[in-house]
Amino acid sequence: MFEGIRNALRDSMQNHALSSSRKEVQRFVDGLVSMGDEDLGIIVAVATVVRVNMEDEGFLPKKLFSSNRMPGAYELGRHQIALNKLAKDFNKLKQPTDAVAVIALSYSLRCLNVAELRDLGRAIWGELARGFPHVEDKLKDGEKLKGEKFPARVWDEWRQIPAGLEPAETGT
């Protein structure tokens, strides 16, 4: 009897968490839908620079988005927490573009981690792909602004969509 009640409570909490997560990610997708293609190009450029830097520094596993073997749920969750903290730090520093780019990475990991959210992950990358025609120009602008070149991997990997979140149609 108690096991049935416990299972019902657990299921209810899991359903609530999934519903809440779905709404949160959907709001992010809706925000991307409202953005222009050039702005999405900036987001993709910044997200790539951040991801490559975090992989190079050991904060994220190398080839996180291109590997056929994803880290376990616990490790993905840890990475999401680190990315969410970084996004908050960027917001405190009044760098909202950097924060949005990091949230795109975090939500991508969430969508990879939760099978029921994969459709939203594909929607995120479907929207971000609209910015692909502008990414190289935005990376060049970023190098000029920074006064130094980005790592070669940034240039090699900016078109990389997380394995499993490829949109049905990227428009590129």
Coordinates of C-alpha atoms in Angstrom, one line a residue:
M1 CA 0.0 0.0 0.0
F2 CA 2.7 2.5 1.0
E3 CA 4.8 1.5 -2.0
G4 CA 1.8 2.4 -4.3
I5 CA 1.5 5.8 -2.6
R6 CA 5.2 6.4 -2.8
N7 CA 5.3 5.5 -6.5
A8 CA 2.3 7.7 -7.2
L9 CA 4.0 10.7 -5.5
R10 CA 7.3 10.0 -7.3
D11 CA 5.5 9.8 -10.7
S12 CA 3.6 13.0 -9.9
M13 CA 6.8 14.9 -9.0
Q14 CA 8.6 13.6 -12.1
N15 CA 5.7 14.7 -14.3
H16 CA 5.6 18.1 -12.7
A17 CA 9.4 18.5 -13.2
L18 CA 9.2 17.4 -16.8
S19 CA 6.3 19.8 -17.5
S20 CA 8.2 22.7 -15.8
S21 CA 11.3 21.9 -17.8
R22 CA 9.4 21.7 -21.0
K23 CA 7.8 25.1 -20.4
E24 CA 11.2 26.7 -19.6
V25 CA 12.9 25.3 -22.7
Q26 CA 9.9 26.2 -24.8
R27 CA 10.2 29.9 -23.6
F28 CA 13.8 29.8 -24.7
V29 CA 12.9 28.5 -28.1
D30 CA 10.2 31.2 -28.5
G31 CA 12.8 33.8 -27.7
L32 CA 15.1 32.4 -30.4
V33 CA 12.2 32.4 -32.9
S34 CA 11.8 36.1 -32.3
M35 CA 15.4 36.9 -33.0
G36 CA 16.9 37.9 -36.3
D37 CA 19.3 35.7 -38.2
E38 CA 22.3 37.9 -37.6
D39 CA 21.6 37.9 -33.8
L40 CA 21.4 34.1 -33.9
G41 CA 24.7 34.1 -35.8
I42 CA 26.2 36.0 -32.8
I43 CA 24.7 33.5 -30.4
V44 CA 26.2 30.5 -32.3
A45 CA 29.6 32.3 -32.5
V46 CA 29.7 33.0 -28.8
A47 CA 28.4 29.6 -27.8
T48 CA 31.1 28.0 -29.9
V49 CA 33.9 30.1 -28.4
V50 CA 32.6 29.4 -24.9
R51 CA 32.2 25.6 -25.5
V52 CA 35.6 25.2 -27.1
N53 CA 37.3 27.2 -24.3
M54 CA 35.4 25.2 -21.6
E55 CA 36.4 22.0 -23.3
D56 CA 40.1 23.1 -23.6
E57 CA 40.1 24.1 -19.9
G58 CA 38.6 20.8 -18.8
F59 CA 35.2 22.3 -17.6
L60 CA 33.4 20.3 -20.3
P61 CA 34.4 17.0 -21.8
K62 CA 36.3 17.3 -25.2
K63 CA 34.0 16.8 -28.2
L64 CA 31.0 16.9 -26.0
F65 CA 28.6 17.6 -28.9
S66 CA 30.2 15.4 -31.5
S67 CA 30.7 12.3 -29.5
N68 CA 28.4 9.3 -30.1
R69 CA 28.8 8.5 -26.4
M70 CA 27.3 11.1 -24.0
P71 CA 28.3 11.4 -20.4
G72 CA 25.9 9.9 -17.9
A73 CA 22.8 11.8 -16.6
Y74 CA 24.6 12.9 -13.4
E75 CA 27.6 14.3 -15.3
L76 CA 25.4 16.1 -17.8
G77 CA 23.5 17.6 -14.9
R78 CA 26.7 18.8 -13.3
H79 CA 27.7 20.5 -16.5
Q80 CA 24.3 22.1 -16.8
I81 CA 24.7 23.5 -13.3
A82 CA 28.1 24.9 -14.2
L83 CA 26.8 26.5 -17.4
N84 CA 23.8 28.0 -15.5
K85 CA 26.2 29.6 -13.0
L86 CA 28.3 30.9 -15.8
A87 CA 25.2 32.4 -17.5
K88 CA 24.3 34.1 -14.2
D89 CA 27.8 35.5 -14.0
F90 CA 27.6 36.9 -17.5
N91 CA 24.2 38.5 -16.6
K92 CA 25.8 40.1 -13.5
L93 CA 28.6 41.4 -15.8
K94 CA 25.9 42.9 -18.1
Q95 CA 26.9 40.5 -20.9
P96 CA 23.4 39.2 -21.9
T97 CA 24.6 37.9 -25.3
D98 CA 27.2 35.7 -23.6
A99 CA 24.5 34.5 -21.1
V100 CA 22.1 33.5 -23.9
A101 CA 24.8 31.6 -25.7
V102 CA 25.7 29.7 -22.5
I103 CA 22.0 29.0 -21.8
A104 CA 21.8 27.5 -25.4
L105 CA 24.6 25.1 -24.4
S106 CA 22.9 24.3 -21.1
Y107 CA 19.5 23.7 -22.6
S108 CA 21.1 21.5 -25.3
L109 CA 22.6 19.3 -22.6
R110 CA 19.2 19.2 -20.8
C111 CA 17.5 18.1 -24.0
L112 CA 20.2 15.4 -24.6
N113 CA 19.7 14.3 -21.0
V114 CA 15.9 14.1 -21.0
A115 CA 14.6 12.1 -24.0
E116 CA 11.2 13.8 -23.7
L117 CA 12.8 17.1 -24.5
R118 CA 14.7 16.1 -27.6
D119 CA 12.1 17.7 -29.8
L120 CA 12.8 21.0 -28.1
G121 CA 16.5 20.5 -28.5
R122 CA 16.0 20.0 -32.2
A123 CA 13.9 23.2 -32.2
I124 CA 16.7 25.2 -30.5
W125 CA 19.2 24.1 -33.1
G126 CA 16.7 24.6 -35.9
E127 CA 16.5 28.3 -34.9
L128 CA 20.2 28.6 -34.2
A129 CA 20.9 27.2 -37.7
R130 CA 19.2 30.3 -39.1
G131 CA 22.2 32.2 -37.9
F132 CA 24.8 30.0 -39.6
P133 CA 25.2 32.2 -42.7
H134 CA 26.4 35.0 -40.4
V135 CA 28.7 33.1 -38.0
E136 CA 32.0 33.6 -39.8
D137 CA 31.5 37.3 -40.1
K138 CA 30.6 37.5 -36.4
L139 CA 33.7 35.4 -35.5
K140 CA 35.8 37.8 -37.5
D141 CA 34.2 40.8 -35.7
G142 CA 34.9 39.0 -32.4
E143 CA 38.6 38.5 -33.2
K144 CA 38.9 42.2 -34.1
L145 CA 37.2 43.3 -30.9
K146 CA 39.3 40.9 -28.8
G147 CA 42.5 41.7 -30.7
E148 CA 43.5 38.1 -31.1
K149 CA 42.6 35.0 -33.0
F150 CA 40.1 32.4 -31.7
P151 CA 41.4 28.8 -31.4
A152 CA 41.4 27.0 -34.7
R153 CA 38.8 24.6 -33.3
V154 CA 36.3 27.5 -33.1
W155 CA 36.6 27.9 -36.8
D156 CA 36.5 24.2 -37.4
E157 CA 33.5 23.4 -35.2
W158 CA 31.1 26.4 -35.3
R159 CA 28.6 24.4 -37.5
Q160 CA 28.6 21.6 -35.0
I161 CA 25.1 20.7 -33.8
P162 CA 24.9 18.3 -30.8
A163 CA 24.6 14.7 -31.9
G164 CA 21.0 13.8 -31.4
L165 CA 19.6 17.4 -31.7
E166 CA 20.0 17.8 -35.4
P167 CA 16.9 19.7 -36.7
A168 CA 14.8 18.0 -39.5
E169 CA 15.6 21.0 -41.7
T170 CA 18.5 23.5 -41.0
G171 CA 17.9 25.7 -44.0
T172 CA 21.6 25.8 -44.7

